[in-house]
Amino acid sequence: MASQQQKPLKVKINNNDDTRLWRYSSTDDYEGLCTFISTTWQNDDFIAQYEDDEGDLITIASKQDLKDAFDFAREENKKSLKIFVQNYVKQKREQKKAEQSQKPPLDSKEDEQAEPKEFASLREMVFDFLSNQQIVILLPEFFASLVAKLIEKGSNLKVDEITNLIMAEIKDNKYTPITSHPLYLKYGALVIPYVANRISQQQSLYPHFRMDTIKTWINQLIQMLYQVLQQTESTMGCSFKDI
């Protein structure tokens, strides 16, 4: 029994469904854990977590936290300790602070009477949409919630059924920053069936991914689109098909 208890525990680190084995030097090597994650995935903006017996993700932020994770895995007779990486934590916190700082007071009459924005081009409208911090935060939440409902419904939904799910989800008041933006008002009716068709082609894949993974994908896609728009600033045209 003593030899079994002293047997080294495997540590599997998962980052967006990319799982690696970490060969640790000691069970409290927190600095080694951070170094392994940052060098493996080239990212310093993250937190490491493990799942406890109640399904909650517990953050590892110190040597003692890491030792507790090892102790928990052994007490639960786990074959390995699984650690999950949450990316872009500081960035998300900064976005949330920016969103809160941009919220107008409830009794603001100036905003109620504000004129709608006018744009000289479609590209300018898209750039404004992707620059809106509230929208940037809401889009990953929207798609993760939508995918969760798609999974509940099954993996053989028709395009019109997916379209109805999208329409029902986007009507939630919390998505008002999205639905009130001129880009959505002008192109939303055209975009939703297109998105539903793309989802229909890929819906069998969604059950294999965590919701955090879906959110990360959407966040990365938004950043990529934003960078493309910045790099093509001198481009004269921007069509709906491009968007």
Coordinates of C-alpha atoms in Angstrom, one line a residue, residues 14-18 84-87 92 140 144 206 208-220:
N14 CA -5.6 20.8 -20.9
N15 CA -5.6 24.0 -22.9
N16 CA -8.5 24.3 -25.5
D17 CA -8.6 20.5 -25.9
D18 CA -4.8 20.4 -26.4
F84 CA -7.4 23.2 -17.0
V85 CA -5.9 26.4 -18.5
Q86 CA -8.2 29.5 -18.7
N87 CA -6.7 32.0 -21.2
K92 CA -11.3 39.7 -20.0
P140 CA -18.7 34.7 -26.9
A144 CA -21.7 29.5 -26.0
Y206 CA -20.1 20.8 -30.9
H208 CA -17.1 17.3 -28.2
F209 CA -16.0 20.8 -27.0
R210 CA -16.3 22.6 -23.7
M211 CA -18.3 25.9 -23.5
D212 CA -15.1 27.7 -22.5
T213 CA -13.5 26.5 -25.7
I214 CA -16.4 27.9 -27.8
K215 CA -16.0 31.2 -26.0
T216 CA -12.3 31.3 -26.6
W217 CA -12.8 30.6 -30.3
I218 CA -15.2 33.4 -30.7
N219 CA -13.0 35.8 -28.8
Q220 CA -10.0 34.9 -31.0

